[in-house]
XYZ file of C-alpha atoms in Angstrom:
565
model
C -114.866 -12.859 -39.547
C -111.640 -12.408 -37.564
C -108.359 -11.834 -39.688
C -105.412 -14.490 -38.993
C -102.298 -12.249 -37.371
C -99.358 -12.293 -39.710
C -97.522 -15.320 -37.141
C -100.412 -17.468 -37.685
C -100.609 -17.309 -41.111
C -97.143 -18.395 -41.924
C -97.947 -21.668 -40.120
C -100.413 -21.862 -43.182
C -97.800 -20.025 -46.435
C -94.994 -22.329 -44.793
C -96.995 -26.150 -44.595
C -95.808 -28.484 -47.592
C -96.666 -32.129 -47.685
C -93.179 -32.617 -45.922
C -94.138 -30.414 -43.528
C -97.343 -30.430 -42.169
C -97.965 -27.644 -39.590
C -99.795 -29.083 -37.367
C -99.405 -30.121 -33.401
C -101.111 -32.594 -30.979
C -101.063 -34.674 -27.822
C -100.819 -38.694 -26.751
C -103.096 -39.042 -24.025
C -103.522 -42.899 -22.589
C -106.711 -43.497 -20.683
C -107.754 -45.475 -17.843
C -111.752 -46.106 -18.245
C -113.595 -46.105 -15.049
C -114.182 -49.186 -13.127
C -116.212 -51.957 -14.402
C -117.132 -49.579 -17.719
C -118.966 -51.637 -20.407
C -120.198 -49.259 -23.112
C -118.735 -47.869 -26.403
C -116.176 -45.241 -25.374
C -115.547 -43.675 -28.981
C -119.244 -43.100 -28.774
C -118.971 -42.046 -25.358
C -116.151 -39.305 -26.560
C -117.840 -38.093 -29.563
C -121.012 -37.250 -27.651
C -118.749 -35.916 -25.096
C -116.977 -33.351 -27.318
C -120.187 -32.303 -29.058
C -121.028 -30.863 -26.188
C -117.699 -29.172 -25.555
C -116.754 -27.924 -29.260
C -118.415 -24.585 -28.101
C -116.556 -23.531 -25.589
C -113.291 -23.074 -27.365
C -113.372 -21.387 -31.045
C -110.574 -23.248 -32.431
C -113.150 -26.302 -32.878
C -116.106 -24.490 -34.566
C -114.266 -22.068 -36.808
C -112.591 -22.601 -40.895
C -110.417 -20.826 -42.845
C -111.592 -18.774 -45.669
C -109.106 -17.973 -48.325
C -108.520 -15.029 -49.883
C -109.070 -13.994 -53.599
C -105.464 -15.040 -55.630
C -104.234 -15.970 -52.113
C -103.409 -11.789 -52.183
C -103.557 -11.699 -48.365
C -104.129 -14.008 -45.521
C -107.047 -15.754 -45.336
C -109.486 -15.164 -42.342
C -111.743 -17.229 -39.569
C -115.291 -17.699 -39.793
C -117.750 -19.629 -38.111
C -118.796 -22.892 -39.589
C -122.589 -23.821 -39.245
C -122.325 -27.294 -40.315
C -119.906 -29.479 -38.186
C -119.792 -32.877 -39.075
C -118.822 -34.568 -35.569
C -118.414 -37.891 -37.171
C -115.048 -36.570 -39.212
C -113.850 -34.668 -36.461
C -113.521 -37.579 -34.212
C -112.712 -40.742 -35.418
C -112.025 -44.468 -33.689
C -109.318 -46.933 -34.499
C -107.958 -50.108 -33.179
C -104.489 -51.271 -32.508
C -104.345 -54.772 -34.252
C -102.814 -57.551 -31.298
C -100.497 -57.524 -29.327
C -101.482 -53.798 -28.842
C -98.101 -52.319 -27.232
C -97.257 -49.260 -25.926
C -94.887 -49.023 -28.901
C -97.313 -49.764 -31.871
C -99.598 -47.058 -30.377
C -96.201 -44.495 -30.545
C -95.934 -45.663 -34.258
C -99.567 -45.626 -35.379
C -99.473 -41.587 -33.518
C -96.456 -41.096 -36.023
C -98.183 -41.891 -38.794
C -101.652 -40.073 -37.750
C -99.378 -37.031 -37.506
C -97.643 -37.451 -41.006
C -101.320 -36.431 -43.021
C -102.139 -33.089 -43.530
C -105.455 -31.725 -42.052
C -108.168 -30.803 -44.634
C -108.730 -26.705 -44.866
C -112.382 -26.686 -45.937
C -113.027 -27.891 -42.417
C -112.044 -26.634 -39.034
C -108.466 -27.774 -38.435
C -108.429 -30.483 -35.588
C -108.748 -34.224 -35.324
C -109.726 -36.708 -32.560
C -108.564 -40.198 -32.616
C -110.286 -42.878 -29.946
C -107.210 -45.598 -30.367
C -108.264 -48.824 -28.281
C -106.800 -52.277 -28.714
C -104.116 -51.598 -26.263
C -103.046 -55.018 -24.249
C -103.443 -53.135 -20.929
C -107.064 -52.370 -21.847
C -106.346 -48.677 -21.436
C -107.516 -46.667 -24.435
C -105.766 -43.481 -25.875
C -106.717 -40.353 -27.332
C -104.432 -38.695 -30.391
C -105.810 -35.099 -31.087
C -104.058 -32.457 -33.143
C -104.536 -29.319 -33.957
C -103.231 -26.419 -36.914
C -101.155 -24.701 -35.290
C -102.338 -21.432 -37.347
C -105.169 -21.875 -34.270
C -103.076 -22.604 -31.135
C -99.522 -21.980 -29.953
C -98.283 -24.119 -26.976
C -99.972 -22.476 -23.878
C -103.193 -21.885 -25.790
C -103.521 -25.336 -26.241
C -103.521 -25.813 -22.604
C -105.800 -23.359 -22.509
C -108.139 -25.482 -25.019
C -107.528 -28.348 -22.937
C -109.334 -26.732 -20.095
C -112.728 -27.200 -22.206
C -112.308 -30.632 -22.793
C -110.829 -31.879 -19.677
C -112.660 -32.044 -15.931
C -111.088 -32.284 -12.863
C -113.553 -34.886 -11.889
C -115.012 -38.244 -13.350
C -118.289 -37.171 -13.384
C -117.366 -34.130 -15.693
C -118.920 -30.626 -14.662
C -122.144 -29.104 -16.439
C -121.690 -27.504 -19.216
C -124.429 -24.932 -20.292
C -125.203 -25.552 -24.226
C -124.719 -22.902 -27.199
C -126.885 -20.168 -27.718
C -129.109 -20.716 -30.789
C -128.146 -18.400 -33.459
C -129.188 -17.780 -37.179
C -127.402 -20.029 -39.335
C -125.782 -18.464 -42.371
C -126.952 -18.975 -46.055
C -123.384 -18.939 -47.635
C -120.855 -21.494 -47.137
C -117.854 -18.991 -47.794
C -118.142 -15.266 -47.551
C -118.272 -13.658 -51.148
C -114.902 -12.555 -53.382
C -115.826 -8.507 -52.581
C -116.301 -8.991 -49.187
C -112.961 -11.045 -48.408
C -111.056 -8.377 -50.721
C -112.713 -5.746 -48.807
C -111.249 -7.002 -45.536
C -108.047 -8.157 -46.631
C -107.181 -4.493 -47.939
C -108.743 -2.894 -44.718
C -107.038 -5.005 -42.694
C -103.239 -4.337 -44.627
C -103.921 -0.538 -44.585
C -104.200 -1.535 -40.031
C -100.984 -2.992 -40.397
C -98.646 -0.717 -41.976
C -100.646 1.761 -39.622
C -99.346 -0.119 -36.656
C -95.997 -1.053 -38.037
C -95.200 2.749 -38.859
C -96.336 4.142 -34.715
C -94.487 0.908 -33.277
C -90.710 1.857 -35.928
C -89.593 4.403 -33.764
C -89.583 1.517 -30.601
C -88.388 -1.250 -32.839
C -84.848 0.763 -34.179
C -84.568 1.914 -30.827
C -84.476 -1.578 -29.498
C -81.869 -3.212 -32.323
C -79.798 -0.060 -31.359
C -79.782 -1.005 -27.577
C -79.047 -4.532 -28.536
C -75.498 -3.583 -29.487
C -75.122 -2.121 -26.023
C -74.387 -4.116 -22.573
C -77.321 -4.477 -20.456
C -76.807 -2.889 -16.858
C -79.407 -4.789 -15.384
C -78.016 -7.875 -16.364
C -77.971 -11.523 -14.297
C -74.213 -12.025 -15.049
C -71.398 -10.734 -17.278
C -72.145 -13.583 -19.788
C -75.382 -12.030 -19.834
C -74.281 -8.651 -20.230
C -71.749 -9.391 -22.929
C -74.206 -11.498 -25.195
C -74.604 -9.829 -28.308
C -70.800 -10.405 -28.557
C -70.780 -13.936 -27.997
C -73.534 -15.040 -30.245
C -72.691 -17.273 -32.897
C -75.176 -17.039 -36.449
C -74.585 -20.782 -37.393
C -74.912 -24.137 -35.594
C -72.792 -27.076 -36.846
C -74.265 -29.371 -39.371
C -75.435 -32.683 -38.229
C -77.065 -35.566 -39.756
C -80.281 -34.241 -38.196
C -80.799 -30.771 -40.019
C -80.938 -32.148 -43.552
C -84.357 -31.759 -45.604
C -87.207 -33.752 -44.465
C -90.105 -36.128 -45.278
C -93.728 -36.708 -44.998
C -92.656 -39.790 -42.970
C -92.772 -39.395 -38.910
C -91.492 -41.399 -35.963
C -92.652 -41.139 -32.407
C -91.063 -41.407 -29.196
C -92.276 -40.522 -25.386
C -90.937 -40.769 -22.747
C -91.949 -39.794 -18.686
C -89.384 -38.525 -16.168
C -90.365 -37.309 -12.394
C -91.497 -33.816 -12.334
C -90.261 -34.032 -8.661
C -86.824 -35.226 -9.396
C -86.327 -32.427 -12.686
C -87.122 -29.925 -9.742
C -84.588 -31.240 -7.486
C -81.555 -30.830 -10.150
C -82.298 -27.423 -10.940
C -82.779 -26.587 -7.380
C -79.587 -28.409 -6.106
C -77.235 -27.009 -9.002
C -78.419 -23.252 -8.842
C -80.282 -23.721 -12.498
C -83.871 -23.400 -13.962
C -86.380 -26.422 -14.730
C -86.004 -25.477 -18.347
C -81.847 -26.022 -18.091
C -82.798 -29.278 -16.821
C -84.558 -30.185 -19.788
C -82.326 -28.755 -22.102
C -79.532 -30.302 -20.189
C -81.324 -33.450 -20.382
C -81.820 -33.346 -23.815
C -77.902 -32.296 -24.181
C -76.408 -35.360 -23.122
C -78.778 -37.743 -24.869
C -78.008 -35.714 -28.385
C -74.641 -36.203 -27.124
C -74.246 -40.072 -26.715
C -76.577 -39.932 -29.433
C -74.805 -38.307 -32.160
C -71.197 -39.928 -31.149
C -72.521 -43.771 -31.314
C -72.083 -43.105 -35.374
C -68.997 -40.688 -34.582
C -71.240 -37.660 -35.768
C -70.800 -35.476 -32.725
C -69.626 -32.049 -33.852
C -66.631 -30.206 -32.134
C -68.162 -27.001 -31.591
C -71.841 -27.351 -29.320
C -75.319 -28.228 -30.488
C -77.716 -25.298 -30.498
C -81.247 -25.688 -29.633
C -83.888 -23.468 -31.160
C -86.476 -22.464 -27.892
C -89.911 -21.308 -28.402
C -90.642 -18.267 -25.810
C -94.392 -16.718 -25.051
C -95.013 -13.730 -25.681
C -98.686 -14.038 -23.943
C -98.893 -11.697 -21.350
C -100.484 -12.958 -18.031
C -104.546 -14.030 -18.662
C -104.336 -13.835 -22.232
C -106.445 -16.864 -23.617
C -106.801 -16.219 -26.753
C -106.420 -19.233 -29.258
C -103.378 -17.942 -31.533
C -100.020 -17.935 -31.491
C -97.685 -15.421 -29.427
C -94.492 -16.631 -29.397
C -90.948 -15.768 -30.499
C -88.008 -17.941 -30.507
C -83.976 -17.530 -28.693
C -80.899 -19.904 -30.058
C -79.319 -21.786 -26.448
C -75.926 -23.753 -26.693
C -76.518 -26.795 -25.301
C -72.666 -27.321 -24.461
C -72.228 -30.592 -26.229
C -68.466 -30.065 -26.264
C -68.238 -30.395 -22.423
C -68.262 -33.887 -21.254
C -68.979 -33.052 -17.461
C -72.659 -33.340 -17.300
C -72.640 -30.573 -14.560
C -70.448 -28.337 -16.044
C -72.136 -28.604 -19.473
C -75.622 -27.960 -17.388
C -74.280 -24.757 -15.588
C -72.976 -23.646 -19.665
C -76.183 -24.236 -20.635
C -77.791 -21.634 -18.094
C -75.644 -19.313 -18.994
C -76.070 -19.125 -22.578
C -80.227 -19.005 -21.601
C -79.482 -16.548 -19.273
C -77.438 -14.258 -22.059
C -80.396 -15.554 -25.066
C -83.242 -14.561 -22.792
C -81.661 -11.049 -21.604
C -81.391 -10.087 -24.938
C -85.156 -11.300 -26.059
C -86.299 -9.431 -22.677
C -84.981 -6.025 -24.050
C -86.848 -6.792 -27.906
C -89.737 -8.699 -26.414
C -91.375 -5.941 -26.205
C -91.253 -4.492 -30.057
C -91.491 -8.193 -31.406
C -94.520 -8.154 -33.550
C -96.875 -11.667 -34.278
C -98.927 -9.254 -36.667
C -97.453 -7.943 -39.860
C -98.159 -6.865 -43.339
C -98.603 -9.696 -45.726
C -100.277 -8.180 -49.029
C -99.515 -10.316 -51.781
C -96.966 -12.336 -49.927
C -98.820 -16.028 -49.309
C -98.617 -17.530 -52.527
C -94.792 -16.500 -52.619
C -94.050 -17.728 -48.863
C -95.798 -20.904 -50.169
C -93.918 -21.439 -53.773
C -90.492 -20.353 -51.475
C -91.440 -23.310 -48.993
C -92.066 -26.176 -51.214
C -88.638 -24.703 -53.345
C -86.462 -24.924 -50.230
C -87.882 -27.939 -49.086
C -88.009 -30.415 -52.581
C -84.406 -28.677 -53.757
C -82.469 -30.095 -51.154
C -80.853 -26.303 -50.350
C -80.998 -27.018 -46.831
C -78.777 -29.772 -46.991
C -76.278 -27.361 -47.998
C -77.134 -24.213 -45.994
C -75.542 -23.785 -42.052
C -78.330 -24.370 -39.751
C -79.318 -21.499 -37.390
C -80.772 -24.787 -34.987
C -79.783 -27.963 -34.536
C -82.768 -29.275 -32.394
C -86.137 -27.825 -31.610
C -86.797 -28.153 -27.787
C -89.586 -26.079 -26.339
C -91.224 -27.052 -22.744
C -94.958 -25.959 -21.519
C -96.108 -25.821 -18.040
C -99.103 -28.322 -17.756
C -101.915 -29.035 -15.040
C -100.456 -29.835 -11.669
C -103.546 -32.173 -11.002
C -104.944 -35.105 -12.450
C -107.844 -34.932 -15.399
C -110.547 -36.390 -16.725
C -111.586 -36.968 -20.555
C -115.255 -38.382 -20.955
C -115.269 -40.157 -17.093
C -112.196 -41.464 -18.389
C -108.520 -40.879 -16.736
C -106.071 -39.283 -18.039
C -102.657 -40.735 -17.257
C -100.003 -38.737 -19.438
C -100.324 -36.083 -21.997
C -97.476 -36.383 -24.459
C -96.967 -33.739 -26.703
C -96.345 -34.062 -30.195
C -95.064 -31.447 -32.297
C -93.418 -30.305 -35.887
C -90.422 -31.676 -37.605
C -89.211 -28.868 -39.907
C -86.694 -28.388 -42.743
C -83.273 -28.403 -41.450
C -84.534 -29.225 -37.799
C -85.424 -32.908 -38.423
C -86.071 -33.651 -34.545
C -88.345 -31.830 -32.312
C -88.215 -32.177 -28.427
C -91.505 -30.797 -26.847
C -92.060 -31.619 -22.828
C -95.469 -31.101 -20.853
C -95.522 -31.478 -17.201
C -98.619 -32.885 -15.856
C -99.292 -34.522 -12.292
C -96.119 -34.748 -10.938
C -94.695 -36.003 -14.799
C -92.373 -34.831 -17.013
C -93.912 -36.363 -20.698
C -91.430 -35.664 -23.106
C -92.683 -35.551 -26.918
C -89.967 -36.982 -29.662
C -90.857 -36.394 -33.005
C -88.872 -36.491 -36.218
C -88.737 -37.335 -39.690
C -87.896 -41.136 -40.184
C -85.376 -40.868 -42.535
C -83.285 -38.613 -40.663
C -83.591 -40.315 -37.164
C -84.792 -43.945 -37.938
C -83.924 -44.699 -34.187
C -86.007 -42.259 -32.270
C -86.518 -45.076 -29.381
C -82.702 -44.472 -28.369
C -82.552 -40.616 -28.190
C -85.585 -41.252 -25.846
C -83.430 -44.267 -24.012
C -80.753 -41.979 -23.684
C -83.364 -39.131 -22.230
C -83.899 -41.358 -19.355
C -80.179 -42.687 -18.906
C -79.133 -38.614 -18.739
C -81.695 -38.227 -15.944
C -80.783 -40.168 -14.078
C -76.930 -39.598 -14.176
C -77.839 -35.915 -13.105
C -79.686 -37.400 -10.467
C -76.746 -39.537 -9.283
C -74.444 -36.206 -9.556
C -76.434 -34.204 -6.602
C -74.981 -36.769 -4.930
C -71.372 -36.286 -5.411
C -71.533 -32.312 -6.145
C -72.355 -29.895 -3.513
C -75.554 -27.722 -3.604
C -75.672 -24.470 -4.974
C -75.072 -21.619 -2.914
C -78.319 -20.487 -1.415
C -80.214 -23.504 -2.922
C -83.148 -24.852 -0.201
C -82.112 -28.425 1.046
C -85.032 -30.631 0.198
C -85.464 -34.613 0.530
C -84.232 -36.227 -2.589
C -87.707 -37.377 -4.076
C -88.357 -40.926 -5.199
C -90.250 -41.663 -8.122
C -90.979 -45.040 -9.965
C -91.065 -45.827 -13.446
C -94.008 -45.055 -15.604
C -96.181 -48.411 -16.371
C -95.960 -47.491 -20.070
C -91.825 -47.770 -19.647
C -92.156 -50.824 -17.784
C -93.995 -52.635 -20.759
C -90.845 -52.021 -23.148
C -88.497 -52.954 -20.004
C -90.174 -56.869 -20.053
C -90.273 -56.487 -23.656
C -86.611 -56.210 -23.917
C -85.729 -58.627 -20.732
C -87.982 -60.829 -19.801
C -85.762 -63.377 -18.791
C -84.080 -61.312 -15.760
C -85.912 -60.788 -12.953
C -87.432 -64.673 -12.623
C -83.579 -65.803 -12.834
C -82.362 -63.356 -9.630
C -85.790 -64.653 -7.383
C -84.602 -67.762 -8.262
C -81.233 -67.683 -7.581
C -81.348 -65.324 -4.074
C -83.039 -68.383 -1.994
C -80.268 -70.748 -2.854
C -77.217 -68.163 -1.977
C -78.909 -67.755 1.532
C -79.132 -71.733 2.274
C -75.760 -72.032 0.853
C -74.692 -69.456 3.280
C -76.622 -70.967 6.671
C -75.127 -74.356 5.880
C -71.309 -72.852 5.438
C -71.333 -71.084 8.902
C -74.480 -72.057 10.642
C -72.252 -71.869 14.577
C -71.310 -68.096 13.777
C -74.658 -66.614 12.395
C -76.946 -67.733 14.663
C -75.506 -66.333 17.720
C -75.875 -63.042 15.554
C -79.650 -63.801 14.922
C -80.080 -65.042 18.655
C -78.977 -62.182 20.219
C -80.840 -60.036 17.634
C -84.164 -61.889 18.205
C -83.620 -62.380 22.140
C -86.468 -60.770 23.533
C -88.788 -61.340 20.589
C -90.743 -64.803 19.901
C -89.394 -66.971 16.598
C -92.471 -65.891 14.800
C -92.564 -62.197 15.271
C -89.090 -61.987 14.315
C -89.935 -64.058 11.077
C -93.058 -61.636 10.634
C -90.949 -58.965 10.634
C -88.041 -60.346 8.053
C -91.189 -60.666 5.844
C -92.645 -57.478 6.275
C -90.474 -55.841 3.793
C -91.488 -57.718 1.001
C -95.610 -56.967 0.696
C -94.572 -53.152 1.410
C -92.002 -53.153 -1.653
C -94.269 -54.799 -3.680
C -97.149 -52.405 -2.370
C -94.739 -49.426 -3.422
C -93.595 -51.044 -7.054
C -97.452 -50.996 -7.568
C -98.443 -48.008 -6.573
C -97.522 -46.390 -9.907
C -99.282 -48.954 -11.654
C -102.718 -47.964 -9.642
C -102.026 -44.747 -9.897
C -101.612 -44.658 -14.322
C -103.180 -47.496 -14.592
């Protein structure tokens, strides 16, 4: 048996049917050329030969006697593939959208305890004859970076998959839980470890809240320096950090790895600003369409590992820091550069406790009343009441640089999909992967019916920063680089004809006419202009070459499409 630390347990004591505790991914698959089998049977052989190689997929809880203490992992014998991973199809016209919603309400259900805590779902049906895969996972088993670490074992870098040596044979067990003396015995052995390590690491943990009232010399800036000062305890109440629902709604949404690298490079700030900058202006626009945006600044609630470098183990080791996102400033670059420097200030301070943060702690007796406090808070409408310490949840994770492969199949995007909490309706969780930026939206319905435009306004905030390095000079010391150039995803595309369909045939109709409406106007003026261009070049190559442009932009419009498609 291995004992749940004290941080993955309260992802257990804290789950309600609001708020189910749980986190996945949206992957969208392109099957390999001229395929014509059965890919959910394809996938559930696949992963029952990969459920070995990471724990989180062959181990279940077992509870604790009176819920006294937290419950512990053991190995489960019996693993009934068939629940694990299940198949579903989108009913017509199969859009990008309807597979966002149908991912919502996958996500909404809790995940059944007796088994081991994850779920597979082939989704096919889609109208571009791609197929997805939904998985999630307790997050009592996996923080963020541990569930790339997870993906590893199910993903291959090529189609063809790698070979994967199968599990050693071992006894199986006669008991299907372990008995009420043995759990007790552990839970109270395991207690009497943690006040042992809690008492040798108090001398380090009051000597770091006393140095947290202190400057820090070795700090970045001033702002940095003078932190503890400036740090407000409340957030201002918005219409998104009320008490929440069962109910989810799902948004993603893809922006250019390249071009998020190029902001923060050109305005002197980190990839994660970016994002949080990002997500900054479209809360903004967001929150004043209904005249809801709050004098004083949003704050965003940011995970932050505590894994140090080569740790893989499947739990969670994370803390969290409070950022302004500077909603009060209306200059997008100006709000961006406030935005690094309340990180800056948030993360000098967690550097200097970091080390003294604990993810195991003492728990005797305390489940069944984290529980009952849980379902209190969440079904009595308190929070509605209470100041918020977050106004948005926004937490980014560093993905595979490099395309992968699930079952032969390619993957395209990996959107992440994360936990709506009590008084933080919306969560904002981005995973870079192959040159993308997938941004996760997930909230509770009630609170934010209209996911679809926080993600529109994602985009639209992108791209004004984009347009900004443009008019604002570079950082000092930041490398000059090419401004990159990336095309829409193909899933984006979809909801673009979706909402227009009408506009592009009308402009390739109209451009022909404007130019023999122009020839016929001034035909003795323009072609001296196009002689004298085309002098010592034959009629047709110079027509061959006023055509040339157009098979090369459409090459380059569907290149993307090849590429994710």
């Amino acid at each position: 048996m291995k004992h749940l630390s004290g941080l993955d347990a309260t992802f257990l004591h804290l789950e309600t049917p609001e708020m189910p505790m749980h986190v996945g991914s949206l992957n969208v698959l392109d099957l390999p050329k001229g395929y014509k089998g059965d890919f959910y049977e394809d996938a559930k052989a696949f992963m029952a030969s990969r459920i070995h190689l990471a724990d989180v997929f062959t181990r279940k809880l077992a509870l604790m006697p009176f819920d006294m203490s937290n419950p512990v992992w053991v190995d489960d014998d019996d693993i009934d593939i068939d629940y694990h991973v299940r198949h579903i199809t989108l009913p017509k016209p199969g859009t990008n959208r309807q597979l966002q919603q149908y991912v919502a309400r996958l996500h909404s259900t809790l995940i059944d305890r007796s088994r081991p805590m994850w779920e597979f779902f082939i989704i096919d049906g889609l109208q571009s004859g791609q197929v997805a895969l939904y998985t999630k996972v307790h997050h009592a088993g996996i923080d963020g970076q541990a569930g790339v670490e997870v993906g590893k074992a199910i993903f291959d870098l090529e189609a063809t998959g790698r070979v994967v040596k199968p599990p050693r044979s071992r006894p199986r067990s006669n008991g299907y839980q372990l008995g009420m003396a043995e759990l007790a015995t552990a839970a109270l052995r395991n207690t009497a470890q943690q006040y042992v390590k809690l008492f040798k690491m108090a001398p380090a943990i009051a000597r770091a809240i006393g140095g947290l009232a202190k400057p820090d010399e070795k700090a970045a800036d001033k702002a940095a320096a003078a932190a503890p000062k400036k740090f407000n305890l409340f957030a201002p109440r918005t219409s998104l950090n009320v008490s929440i629902t069962n109910q989810r709604t799902f948004a993603g949404r893809t922006i250019s790895l390249a071009e998020t690298k190029y902001i923060a490079k050109h305005f002197g700030v980190s990839l994660n600003d970016v994002v949080l900058g990002t997500v900054a202006g479209a809360l903004r626009h967001y929150l004043a369409d209904n005249n809801e945006l709050p004098a004083k600044p949003l704050v965003a609630g940011v995970p932050v590992s505590l894994r140090e470098a080569g740790d893989q183990t499947a739990n969670n080791q994370a803390s969290m820091i409070l950022v302004s996102l500077a909603t009060d400033i209306t200059d997008p670059v100006q709000r961006l550069k406030a935005i690094n420097t309340s990180s800056n200030s948030s993360k000098s301070t967690m550097n200097r406790f970091k080390a003294v943060i604990l993810d195991d702690f003492p728990t005797f007796a305390a489940p069944w009343l984290m529980s009952g406090i849980a379902s209190m808070v969440g079904r009595s409408g308190i929070v509605n009441l209470l100041p918020p310490a977050a106004n948005v949840a926004v937490s980014n994770v560093a993905g595979a640089p490099f395309p992968m492969y699930f079952a032969g199949a390619l993957v395209t995007c990996y959107y992440p999909v994360s936990i709506a909490s009590h008084g933080t309706a919306l969560n904002v969780t981005v995973q870079s992967y192959n040159g993308r930026m997938d941004y996760g939206l997930i909230a509770c319905r009630r609170a934010v019916p209209d996911i679809t435009e926080i993600g529109d306004y994602l985009l639209a905030e992108h791209k004004l920063l984009m347009s900004l390095t443009e008019k604002y000079p570079a950082a000092a010391g930041a490398t000059t680089a090419p401004k990159p150039v990336a095309a829409p995803a193909p899933e984006e595309k979809e909801e673009a004809k979706a909402a227009a369909p009408a506009r592009k045939p009308a402009a390739r109709k109209k451009a022909p006419v404007k130019a023999v409406a122009a020839k016929k106007k001034a035909p003795a003026k323009a072609m001296p202009v196009k002689a004298a261009a085309a002098k010592k070049a034959p009629a047709k190559k110079a027509a061959a070459k006023k055509a040339a442009p157009r098979p090369a932009a459409r090459k380059a419009a569907a290149s993307p499409r090849a590429a994710a498609a």
